[in-house]
Protein backbone atom coordinates (compact mmCIF):
# COMPACT_ATOMS: atom_id res chain seq x y z
CA UNK A 1 0.00 0.00 0.00
CA UNK A 2 1.37 3.45 -0.89
CA UNK A 3 2.17 5.95 1.84
CA UNK A 4 -0.50 8.43 0.74
CA UNK A 5 -3.21 5.78 0.53
CA UNK A 6 -2.24 4.43 3.94
CA UNK A 7 -2.31 7.89 5.50
CA UNK A 8 -5.70 8.71 3.98
CA UNK A 9 -7.20 5.46 5.21
CA UNK A 10 -5.76 5.58 8.74
CA UNK A 11 -5.40 9.25 9.69
CA UNK A 12 -8.06 11.77 10.48
CA UNK A 13 -6.66 14.65 8.47
CA UNK A 14 -3.90 15.07 5.90
CA UNK A 15 -2.34 18.20 4.46
CA UNK A 16 -1.84 17.95 0.69
CA UNK A 17 -0.11 20.95 -0.86
CA UNK A 18 -0.68 21.94 -4.49
CA UNK A 19 2.55 23.62 -5.51
CA UNK A 20 2.19 26.82 -7.58
CA UNK A 21 5.35 25.82 -9.48
CA UNK A 22 7.27 22.56 -9.83
CA UNK A 23 10.18 23.91 -7.82
CA UNK A 24 12.29 21.87 -5.40
CA UNK A 25 12.57 24.84 -3.00
CA UNK A 26 8.79 25.08 -2.73
CA UNK A 27 8.52 21.32 -2.24
CA UNK A 28 11.12 21.33 0.55
CA UNK A 29 9.46 24.28 2.28
CA UNK A 30 6.04 22.59 2.17
CA UNK A 31 7.44 19.34 3.57
CA UNK A 32 9.39 21.18 6.29
CA UNK A 33 6.19 22.93 7.35
CA UNK A 34 4.25 19.69 7.72
CA UNK A 35 2.82 18.74 4.33
CA UNK A 36 1.92 15.06 4.15
CA UNK A 37 1.87 14.99 0.33
CA UNK A 38 2.68 17.24 -2.62
CA UNK A 39 0.67 17.75 -5.79
CA UNK A 40 2.70 18.73 -8.84
CA UNK A 41 1.39 19.85 -12.22
CA UNK A 42 2.20 18.72 -15.76
CA UNK A 43 0.67 19.03 -19.23
CA UNK A 44 -1.65 21.82 -18.15
CA UNK A 45 -1.99 25.56 -18.49
CA UNK A 46 -3.57 27.93 -15.98
CA UNK A 47 -5.33 30.55 -18.06
CA UNK A 48 -5.76 33.20 -15.33
CA UNK A 49 -2.09 33.27 -14.28
CA UNK A 50 -0.63 32.43 -17.68
CA UNK A 51 1.35 29.58 -16.11
CA UNK A 52 2.01 26.53 -18.30
CA UNK A 53 3.37 23.19 -17.12
CA UNK A 54 5.10 20.91 -19.62
CA UNK A 55 5.32 17.12 -19.86
CA UNK A 56 6.16 15.17 -16.70
CA UNK A 57 9.53 14.01 -18.02
CA UNK A 58 10.61 17.66 -18.37
CA UNK A 59 10.67 17.83 -14.55
CA UNK A 60 12.85 14.74 -13.95
CA UNK A 61 15.91 16.82 -13.01
CA UNK A 62 13.87 18.82 -10.53
mmCIF file with all atom_site columns, N, CA and C in Angstrom:
data_model
loop_
_atom_site.group_PDB
_atom_site.id
_atom_site.type_symbol
_atom_site.label_atom_id
_atom_site.label_alt_id
_atom_site.label_comp_id
_atom_site.label_asym_id
_atom_site.label_entity_id
_atom_site.label_seq_id
_atom_site.pdbx_PDB_ins_code
_atom_site.Cartn_x
_atom_site.Cartn_y
_atom_site.Cartn_z
_atom_site.occupancy
_atom_site.B_iso_or_equiv
_atom_site.pdbx_formal_charge
_atom_site.auth_seq_id
_atom_site.auth_comp_id
_atom_site.auth_asym_id
_atom_site.auth_atom_id
_atom_site.pdbx_PDB_model_num
ATOM 1   N N  . UNK A 1 1  ? 0.850  -1.169 0.000   1.00 0.00 ? 1  UNK A N  1
ATOM 2   C CA . UNK A 1 1  ? 0.000  0.000  0.000   1.00 0.00 ? 1  UNK A CA 1
ATOM 3   C C  . UNK A 1 1  ? 0.902  1.240  0.000   1.00 0.00 ? 1  UNK A C  1
ATOM 4   N N  . UNK A 1 2  ? 0.592  2.222  -0.829  1.00 0.00 ? 2  UNK A N  1
ATOM 5   C CA . UNK A 1 2  ? 1.369  3.452  -0.892  1.00 0.00 ? 2  UNK A CA 1
ATOM 6   C C  . UNK A 1 2  ? 1.205  4.286  0.367   1.00 0.00 ? 2  UNK A C  1
ATOM 7   N N  . UNK A 1 3  ? 2.184  5.120  0.638   1.00 0.00 ? 3  UNK A N  1
ATOM 8   C CA . UNK A 1 3  ? 2.171  5.948  1.845   1.00 0.00 ? 3  UNK A CA 1
ATOM 9   C C  . UNK A 1 3  ? 0.964  6.881  1.894   1.00 0.00 ? 3  UNK A C  1
ATOM 10  N N  . UNK A 1 4  ? 0.634  7.509  0.760   1.00 0.00 ? 4  UNK A N  1
ATOM 11  C CA . UNK A 1 4  ? -0.499 8.425  0.745   1.00 0.00 ? 4  UNK A CA 1
ATOM 12  C C  . UNK A 1 4  ? -1.798 7.678  1.006   1.00 0.00 ? 4  UNK A C  1
ATOM 13  N N  . UNK A 1 5  ? -1.991 6.558  0.337   1.00 0.00 ? 5  UNK A N  1
ATOM 14  C CA . UNK A 1 5  ? -3.209 5.785  0.529   1.00 0.00 ? 5  UNK A CA 1
ATOM 15  C C  . UNK A 1 5  ? -3.332 5.329  1.982   1.00 0.00 ? 5  UNK A C  1
ATOM 16  N N  . UNK A 1 6  ? -2.237 4.880  2.540   1.00 0.00 ? 6  UNK A N  1
ATOM 17  C CA . UNK A 1 6  ? -2.238 4.428  3.936   1.00 0.00 ? 6  UNK A CA 1
ATOM 18  C C  . UNK A 1 6  ? -2.601 5.586  4.874   1.00 0.00 ? 6  UNK A C  1
ATOM 19  N N  . UNK A 1 7  ? -2.009 6.744  4.647   1.00 0.00 ? 7  UNK A N  1
ATOM 20  C CA . UNK A 1 7  ? -2.311 7.895  5.498   1.00 0.00 ? 7  UNK A CA 1
ATOM 21  C C  . UNK A 1 7  ? -3.777 8.285  5.389   1.00 0.00 ? 7  UNK A C  1
ATOM 22  N N  . UNK A 1 8  ? -4.303 8.324  4.174   1.00 0.00 ? 8  UNK A N  1
ATOM 23  C CA . UNK A 1 8  ? -5.702 8.715  3.978   1.00 0.00 ? 8  UNK A CA 1
ATOM 24  C C  . UNK A 1 8  ? -6.665 7.738  4.630   1.00 0.00 ? 8  UNK A C  1
ATOM 25  N N  . UNK A 1 9  ? -6.321 6.476  4.634   1.00 0.00 ? 9  UNK A N  1
ATOM 26  C CA . UNK A 1 9  ? -7.203 5.462  5.214   1.00 0.00 ? 9  UNK A CA 1
ATOM 27  C C  . UNK A 1 9  ? -7.106 5.387  6.734   1.00 0.00 ? 9  UNK A C  1
ATOM 28  N N  . UNK A 1 10 ? -5.974 5.797  7.313   1.00 0.00 ? 10 UNK A N  1
ATOM 29  C CA . UNK A 1 10 ? -5.760 5.579  8.740   1.00 0.00 ? 10 UNK A CA 1
ATOM 30  C C  . UNK A 1 10 ? -5.608 6.846  9.564   1.00 0.00 ? 10 UNK A C  1
ATOM 31  N N  . UNK A 1 11 ? -5.554 8.004  8.951   1.00 0.00 ? 11 UNK A N  1
ATOM 32  C CA . UNK A 1 11 ? -5.395 9.250  9.686   1.00 0.00 ? 11 UNK A CA 1
ATOM 33  C C  . UNK A 1 11 ? -6.645 10.100 9.539   1.00 0.00 ? 11 UNK A C  1
ATOM 34  N N  . UNK A 1 12 ? -6.876 10.920 10.516  1.00 0.00 ? 12 UNK A N  1
ATOM 35  C CA . UNK A 1 12 ? -8.062 11.769 10.483  1.00 0.00 ? 12 UNK A CA 1
ATOM 36  C C  . UNK A 1 12 ? -7.978 12.904 9.479   1.00 0.00 ? 12 UNK A C  1
ATOM 37  N N  . UNK A 1 13 ? -6.801 13.494 9.341   1.00 0.00 ? 13 UNK A N  1
ATOM 38  C CA . UNK A 1 13 ? -6.664 14.654 8.469   1.00 0.00 ? 13 UNK A CA 1
ATOM 39  C C  . UNK A 1 13 ? -5.270 14.670 7.861   1.00 0.00 ? 13 UNK A C  1
ATOM 40  N N  . UNK A 1 14 ? -5.191 14.987 6.591   1.00 0.00 ? 14 UNK A N  1
ATOM 41  C CA . UNK A 1 14 ? -3.903 15.075 5.903   1.00 0.00 ? 14 UNK A CA 1
ATOM 42  C C  . UNK A 1 14 ? -3.807 16.423 5.222   1.00 0.00 ? 14 UNK A C  1
ATOM 43  N N  . UNK A 1 15 ? -2.588 16.931 5.135   1.00 0.00 ? 15 UNK A N  1
ATOM 44  C CA . UNK A 1 15 ? -2.340 18.199 4.460   1.00 0.00 ? 15 UNK A CA 1
ATOM 45  C C  . UNK A 1 15 ? -1.656 17.909 3.130   1.00 0.00 ? 15 UNK A C  1
ATOM 46  N N  . UNK A 1 16 ? -2.370 18.158 2.037   1.00 0.00 ? 16 UNK A N  1
ATOM 47  C CA . UNK A 1 16 ? -1.842 17.947 0.693   1.00 0.00 ? 16 UNK A CA 1
ATOM 48  C C  . UNK A 1 16 ? -1.664 19.319 0.055   1.00 0.00 ? 16 UNK A C  1
ATOM 49  N N  . UNK A 1 17 ? -0.439 19.633 -0.314  1.00 0.00 ? 17 UNK A N  1
ATOM 50  C CA . UNK A 1 17 ? -0.115 20.947 -0.861  1.00 0.00 ? 17 UNK A CA 1
ATOM 51  C C  . UNK A 1 17 ? -0.036 20.885 -2.380  1.00 0.00 ? 17 UNK A C  1
ATOM 52  N N  . UNK A 1 18 ? -0.754 21.786 -3.041  1.00 0.00 ? 18 UNK A N  1
ATOM 53  C CA . UNK A 1 18 ? -0.677 21.935 -4.486  1.00 0.00 ? 18 UNK A CA 1
ATOM 54  C C  . UNK A 1 18 ? 0.336  23.040 -4.766  1.00 0.00 ? 18 UNK A C  1
ATOM 55  N N  . UNK A 1 19 ? 1.487  22.656 -5.278  1.00 0.00 ? 19 UNK A N  1
ATOM 56  C CA . UNK A 1 19 ? 2.552  23.622 -5.505  1.00 0.00 ? 19 UNK A CA 1
ATOM 57  C C  . UNK A 1 19 ? 2.209  24.564 -6.656  1.00 0.00 ? 19 UNK A C  1
ATOM 58  N N  . UNK A 1 20 ? 2.471  25.873 -6.493  1.00 0.00 ? 20 UNK A N  1
ATOM 59  C CA . UNK A 1 20 ? 2.194  26.817 -7.577  1.00 0.00 ? 20 UNK A CA 1
ATOM 60  C C  . UNK A 1 20 ? 3.202  26.728 -8.720  1.00 0.00 ? 20 UNK A C  1
ATOM 61  N N  . UNK A 1 21 ? 4.328  26.055 -8.457  1.00 0.00 ? 21 UNK A N  1
ATOM 62  C CA . UNK A 1 21 ? 5.345  25.818 -9.480  1.00 0.00 ? 21 UNK A CA 1
ATOM 63  C C  . UNK A 1 21 ? 6.064  24.532 -9.108  1.00 0.00 ? 21 UNK A C  1
ATOM 64  N N  . UNK A 1 22 ? 6.523  23.800 -10.088 1.00 0.00 ? 22 UNK A N  1
ATOM 65  C CA . UNK A 1 22 ? 7.268  22.562 -9.827  1.00 0.00 ? 22 UNK A CA 1
ATOM 66  C C  . UNK A 1 22 ? 8.709  22.942 -9.500  1.00 0.00 ? 22 UNK A C  1
ATOM 67  N N  . UNK A 1 23 ? 8.910  23.362 -8.273  1.00 0.00 ? 23 UNK A N  1
ATOM 68  C CA . UNK A 1 23 ? 10.182 23.910 -7.823  1.00 0.00 ? 23 UNK A CA 1
ATOM 69  C C  . UNK A 1 23 ? 10.598 23.179 -6.554  1.00 0.00 ? 23 UNK A C  1
ATOM 70  N N  . UNK A 1 24 ? 11.824 22.663 -6.537  1.00 0.00 ? 24 UNK A N  1
ATOM 71  C CA . UNK A 1 24 ? 12.294 21.873 -5.405  1.00 0.00 ? 24 UNK A CA 1
ATOM 72  C C  . UNK A 1 24 ? 12.307 22.701 -4.115  1.00 0.00 ? 24 UNK A C  1
ATOM 73  N N  . UNK A 1 25 ? 12.569 23.993 -4.206  1.00 0.00 ? 25 UNK A N  1
ATOM 74  C CA . UNK A 1 25 ? 12.569 24.843 -2.999  1.00 0.00 ? 25 UNK A CA 1
ATOM 75  C C  . UNK A 1 25 ? 11.175 24.929 -2.388  1.00 0.00 ? 25 UNK A C  1
ATOM 76  N N  . UNK A 1 26 ? 10.169 25.051 -3.231  1.00 0.00 ? 26 UNK A N  1
ATOM 77  C CA . UNK A 1 26 ? 8.791  25.081 -2.730  1.00 0.00 ? 26 UNK A CA 1
ATOM 78  C C  . UNK A 1 26 ? 8.408  23.747 -2.109  1.00 0.00 ? 26 UNK A C  1
ATOM 79  N N  . UNK A 1 27 ? 8.817  22.659 -2.749  1.00 0.00 ? 27 UNK A N  1
ATOM 80  C CA . UNK A 1 27 ? 8.515  21.324 -2.236  1.00 0.00 ? 27 UNK A CA 1
ATOM 81  C C  . UNK A 1 27 ? 9.160  21.115 -0.870  1.00 0.00 ? 27 UNK A C  1
ATOM 82  N N  . UNK A 1 28 ? 10.424 21.483 -0.741  1.00 0.00 ? 28 UNK A N  1
ATOM 83  C CA . UNK A 1 28 ? 11.118 21.329 0.547   1.00 0.00 ? 28 UNK A CA 1
ATOM 84  C C  . UNK A 1 28 ? 10.458 22.169 1.622   1.00 0.00 ? 28 UNK A C  1
ATOM 85  N N  . UNK A 1 29 ? 10.101 23.406 1.297   1.00 0.00 ? 29 UNK A N  1
ATOM 86  C CA . UNK A 1 29 ? 9.455  24.280 2.280   1.00 0.00 ? 29 UNK A CA 1
ATOM 87  C C  . UNK A 1 29 ? 8.124  23.693 2.743   1.00 0.00 ? 29 UNK A C  1
ATOM 88  N N  . UNK A 1 30 ? 7.336  23.183 1.804   1.00 0.00 ? 30 UNK A N  1
ATOM 89  C CA . UNK A 1 30 ? 6.044  22.592 2.172   1.00 0.00 ? 30 UNK A CA 1
ATOM 90  C C  . UNK A 1 30 ? 6.236  21.380 3.080   1.00 0.00 ? 30 UNK A C  1
ATOM 91  N N  . UNK A 1 31 ? 7.189  20.525 2.750   1.00 0.00 ? 31 UNK A N  1
ATOM 92  C CA . UNK A 1 31 ? 7.442  19.342 3.572   1.00 0.00 ? 31 UNK A CA 1
ATOM 93  C C  . UNK A 1 31 ? 7.972  19.730 4.954   1.00 0.00 ? 31 UNK A C  1
ATOM 94  N N  . UNK A 1 32 ? 8.850  20.719 5.005   1.00 0.00 ? 32 UNK A N  1
ATOM 95  C CA . UNK A 1 32 ? 9.391  21.176 6.287   1.00 0.00 ? 32 UNK A CA 1
ATOM 96  C C  . UNK A 1 32 ? 8.305  21.770 7.189   1.00 0.00 ? 32 UNK A C  1
ATOM 97  N N  . UNK A 1 33 ? 7.270  22.325 6.577   1.00 0.00 ? 33 UNK A N  1
ATOM 98  C CA . UNK A 1 33 ? 6.186  22.932 7.349   1.00 0.00 ? 33 UNK A CA 1
ATOM 99  C C  . UNK A 1 33 ? 5.035  21.966 7.629   1.00 0.00 ? 33 UNK A C  1
ATOM 100 N N  . UNK A 1 34 ? 5.225  20.690 7.298   1.00 0.00 ? 34 UNK A N  1
ATOM 101 C CA . UNK A 1 34 ? 4.252  19.691 7.715   1.00 0.00 ? 34 UNK A CA 1
ATOM 102 C C  . UNK A 1 34 ? 3.374  19.074 6.650   1.00 0.00 ? 34 UNK A C  1
ATOM 103 N N  . UNK A 1 35 ? 3.631  19.364 5.383   1.00 0.00 ? 35 UNK A N  1
ATOM 104 C CA . UNK A 1 35 ? 2.825  18.739 4.326   1.00 0.00 ? 35 UNK A CA 1
ATOM 105 C C  . UNK A 1 35 ? 2.996  17.224 4.371   1.00 0.00 ? 35 UNK A C  1
ATOM 106 N N  . UNK A 1 36 ? 1.889  16.517 4.205   1.00 0.00 ? 36 UNK A N  1
ATOM 107 C CA . UNK A 1 36 ? 1.921  15.057 4.147   1.00 0.00 ? 36 UNK A CA 1
ATOM 108 C C  . UNK A 1 36 ? 2.140  14.561 2.724   1.00 0.00 ? 36 UNK A C  1
ATOM 109 N N  . UNK A 1 37 ? 1.742  15.376 1.743   1.00 0.00 ? 37 UNK A N  1
ATOM 110 C CA . UNK A 1 37 ? 1.870  14.992 0.330   1.00 0.00 ? 37 UNK A CA 1
ATOM 111 C C  . UNK A 1 37 ? 1.958  16.261 -0.507  1.00 0.00 ? 37 UNK A C  1
ATOM 112 N N  . UNK A 1 38 ? 2.554  16.127 -1.684  1.00 0.00 ? 38 UNK A N  1
ATOM 113 C CA . UNK A 1 38 ? 2.678  17.244 -2.618  1.00 0.00 ? 38 UNK A CA 1
ATOM 114 C C  . UNK A 1 38 ? 1.970  16.909 -3.922  1.00 0.00 ? 38 UNK A C  1
ATOM 115 N N  . UNK A 1 39 ? 1.296  17.898 -4.481  1.00 0.00 ? 39 UNK A N  1
ATOM 116 C CA . UNK A 1 39 ? 0.674  17.746 -5.794  1.00 0.00 ? 39 UNK A CA 1
ATOM 117 C C  . UNK A 1 39 ? 1.469  18.605 -6.764  1.00 0.00 ? 39 UNK A C  1
ATOM 118 N N  . UNK A 1 40 ? 1.984  17.991 -7.812  1.00 0.00 ? 40 UNK A N  1
ATOM 119 C CA . UNK A 1 40 ? 2.698  18.727 -8.844  1.00 0.00 ? 40 UNK A CA 1
ATOM 120 C C  . UNK A 1 40 ? 1.827  18.789 -10.093 1.00 0.00 ? 40 UNK A C  1
ATOM 121 N N  . UNK A 1 41 ? 2.172  19.665 -10.999 1.00 0.00 ? 41 UNK A N  1
ATOM 122 C CA . UNK A 1 41 ? 1.386  19.851 -12.216 1.00 0.00 ? 41 UNK A CA 1
ATOM 123 C C  . UNK A 1 41 ? 2.216  19.494 -13.437 1.00 0.00 ? 41 UNK A C  1
ATOM 124 N N  . UNK A 1 42 ? 1.553  18.969 -14.473 1.00 0.00 ? 42 UNK A N  1
ATOM 125 C CA . UNK A 1 42 ? 2.196  18.724 -15.757 1.00 0.00 ? 42 UNK A CA 1
ATOM 126 C C  . UNK A 1 42 ? 1.137  18.660 -16.839 1.00 0.00 ? 42 UNK A C  1
ATOM 127 N N  . UNK A 1 43 ? 1.549  19.022 -18.051 1.00 0.00 ? 43 UNK A N  1
ATOM 128 C CA . UNK A 1 43 ? 0.665  19.032 -19.232 1.00 0.00 ? 43 UNK A CA 1
ATOM 129 C C  . UNK A 1 43 ? -0.616 19.834 -19.008 1.00 0.00 ? 43 UNK A C  1
ATOM 130 N N  . UNK A 1 44 ? -0.469 20.998 -18.410 1.00 0.00 ? 44 UNK A N  1
ATOM 131 C CA . UNK A 1 44 ? -1.653 21.815 -18.152 1.00 0.00 ? 44 UNK A CA 1
ATOM 132 C C  . UNK A 1 44 ? -1.257 23.289 -18.175 1.00 0.00 ? 44 UNK A C  1
ATOM 133 N N  . UNK A 1 45 ? -2.196 24.119 -18.536 1.00 0.00 ? 45 UNK A N  1
ATOM 134 C CA . UNK A 1 45 ? -1.994 25.560 -18.492 1.00 0.00 ? 45 UNK A CA 1
ATOM 135 C C  . UNK A 1 45 ? -3.037 26.193 -17.586 1.00 0.00 ? 45 UNK A C  1
ATOM 136 N N  . UNK A 1 46 ? -2.644 27.205 -16.841 1.00 0.00 ? 46 UNK A N  1
ATOM 137 C CA . UNK A 1 46 ? -3.573 27.930 -15.985 1.00 0.00 ? 46 UNK A CA 1
ATOM 138 C C  . UNK A 1 46 ? -3.836 29.272 -16.660 1.00 0.00 ? 46 UNK A C  1
ATOM 139 N N  . UNK A 1 47 ? -5.002 29.405 -17.225 1.00 0.00 ? 47 UNK A N  1
ATOM 140 C CA . UNK A 1 47 ? -5.329 30.555 -18.058 1.00 0.00 ? 47 UNK A CA 1
ATOM 141 C C  . UNK A 1 47 ? -5.236 31.885 -17.301 1.00 0.00 ? 47 UNK A C  1
ATOM 142 N N  . UNK A 1 48 ? -5.734 31.933 -16.076 1.00 0.00 ? 48 UNK A N  1
ATOM 143 C CA . UNK A 1 48 ? -5.762 33.196 -15.327 1.00 0.00 ? 48 UNK A CA 1
ATOM 144 C C  . UNK A 1 48 ? -4.364 33.721 -15.008 1.00 0.00 ? 48 UNK A C  1
ATOM 145 N N  . UNK A 1 49 ? -3.442 32.832 -14.646 1.00 0.00 ? 49 UNK A N  1
ATOM 146 C CA . UNK A 1 49 ? -2.094 33.271 -14.276 1.00 0.00 ? 49 UNK A CA 1
ATOM 147 C C  . UNK A 1 49 ? -1.123 33.242 -15.453 1.00 0.00 ? 49 UNK A C  1
ATOM 148 N N  . UNK A 1 50 ? -1.509 32.564 -16.531 1.00 0.00 ? 50 UNK A N  1
ATOM 149 C CA . UNK A 1 50 ? -0.625 32.429 -17.681 1.00 0.00 ? 50 UNK A CA 1
ATOM 150 C C  . UNK A 1 50 ? 0.471  31.394 -17.469 1.00 0.00 ? 50 UNK A C  1
ATOM 151 N N  . UNK A 1 51 ? 0.360  30.602 -16.413 1.00 0.00 ? 51 UNK A N  1
ATOM 152 C CA . UNK A 1 51 ? 1.351  29.575 -16.109 1.00 0.00 ? 51 UNK A CA 1
ATOM 153 C C  . UNK A 1 51 ? 1.075  28.334 -16.947 1.00 0.00 ? 51 UNK A C  1
ATOM 154 N N  . UNK A 1 52 ? 2.142  27.764 -17.520 1.00 0.00 ? 52 UNK A N  1
ATOM 155 C CA . UNK A 1 52 ? 2.009  26.530 -18.295 1.00 0.00 ? 52 UNK A CA 1
ATOM 156 C C  . UNK A 1 52 ? 3.000  25.508 -17.754 1.00 0.00 ? 52 UNK A C  1
ATOM 157 N N  . UNK A 1 53 ? 2.537  24.285 -17.583 1.00 0.00 ? 53 UNK A N  1
ATOM 158 C CA . UNK A 1 53 ? 3.374  23.188 -17.116 1.00 0.00 ? 53 UNK A CA 1
ATOM 159 C C  . UNK A 1 53 ? 3.539  22.195 -18.250 1.00 0.00 ? 53 UNK A C  1
ATOM 160 N N  . UNK A 1 54 ? 4.778  21.815 -18.521 1.00 0.00 ? 54 UNK A N  1
ATOM 161 C CA . UNK A 1 54 ? 5.096  20.909 -19.616 1.00 0.00 ? 54 UNK A CA 1
ATOM 162 C C  . UNK A 1 54 ? 4.916  19.451 -19.247 1.00 0.00 ? 54 UNK A C  1
ATOM 163 N N  . UNK A 1 55 ? 5.437  18.554 -20.094 1.00 0.00 ? 55 UNK A N  1
ATOM 164 C CA . UNK A 1 55 ? 5.323  17.116 -19.857 1.00 0.00 ? 55 UNK A CA 1
ATOM 165 C C  . UNK A 1 55 ? 6.065  16.705 -18.582 1.00 0.00 ? 55 UNK A C  1
ATOM 166 N N  . UNK A 1 56 ? 5.599  15.638 -17.959 1.00 0.00 ? 56 UNK A N  1
ATOM 167 C CA . UNK A 1 56 ? 6.163  15.170 -16.699 1.00 0.00 ? 56 UNK A CA 1
ATOM 168 C C  . UNK A 1 56 ? 7.663  14.914 -16.799 1.00 0.00 ? 56 UNK A C  1
ATOM 169 N N  . UNK A 1 57 ? 8.110  14.324 -17.905 1.00 0.00 ? 57 UNK A N  1
ATOM 170 C CA . UNK A 1 57 ? 9.533  14.014 -18.020 1.00 0.00 ? 57 UNK A CA 1
ATOM 171 C C  . UNK A 1 57 ? 10.407 15.263 -18.081 1.00 0.00 ? 57 UNK A C  1
ATOM 172 N N  . UNK A 1 58 ? 9.834  16.413 -18.354 1.00 0.00 ? 58 UNK A N  1
ATOM 173 C CA . UNK A 1 58 ? 10.615 17.658 -18.366 1.00 0.00 ? 58 UNK A CA 1
ATOM 174 C C  . UNK A 1 58 ? 10.978 18.114 -16.960 1.00 0.00 ? 58 UNK A C  1
ATOM 175 N N  . UNK A 1 59 ? 10.397 17.479 -15.955 1.00 0.00 ? 59 UNK A N  1
ATOM 176 C CA . UNK A 1 59 ? 10.672 17.826 -14.554 1.00 0.00 ? 59 UNK A CA 1
ATOM 177 C C  . UNK A 1 59 ? 11.531 16.780 -13.846 1.00 0.00 ? 59 UNK A C  1
ATOM 178 N N  . UNK A 1 60 ? 12.040 15.819 -14.564 1.00 0.00 ? 60 UNK A N  1
ATOM 179 C CA . UNK A 1 60 ? 12.851 14.743 -13.952 1.00 0.00 ? 60 UNK A CA 1
ATOM 180 C C  . UNK A 1 60 ? 14.035 15.291 -13.169 1.00 0.00 ? 60 UNK A C  1
ATOM 181 N N  . UNK A 1 61 ? 14.733 16.265 -13.708 1.00 0.00 ? 61 UNK A N  1
ATOM 182 C CA . UNK A 1 61 ? 15.906 16.817 -13.012 1.00 0.00 ? 61 UNK A CA 1
ATOM 183 C C  . UNK A 1 61 ? 15.520 17.570 -11.742 1.00 0.00 ? 61 UNK A C  1
ATOM 184 N N  . UNK A 1 62 ? 14.334 18.098 -11.712 1.00 0.00 ? 62 UNK A N  1
ATOM 185 C CA . UNK A 1 62 ? 13.870 18.818 -10.529 1.00 0.00 ? 62 UNK A CA 1
ATOM 186 C C  . UNK A 1 62 ? 13.540 17.835 -9.440  1.00 0.00 ? 62 UNK A C  1
#
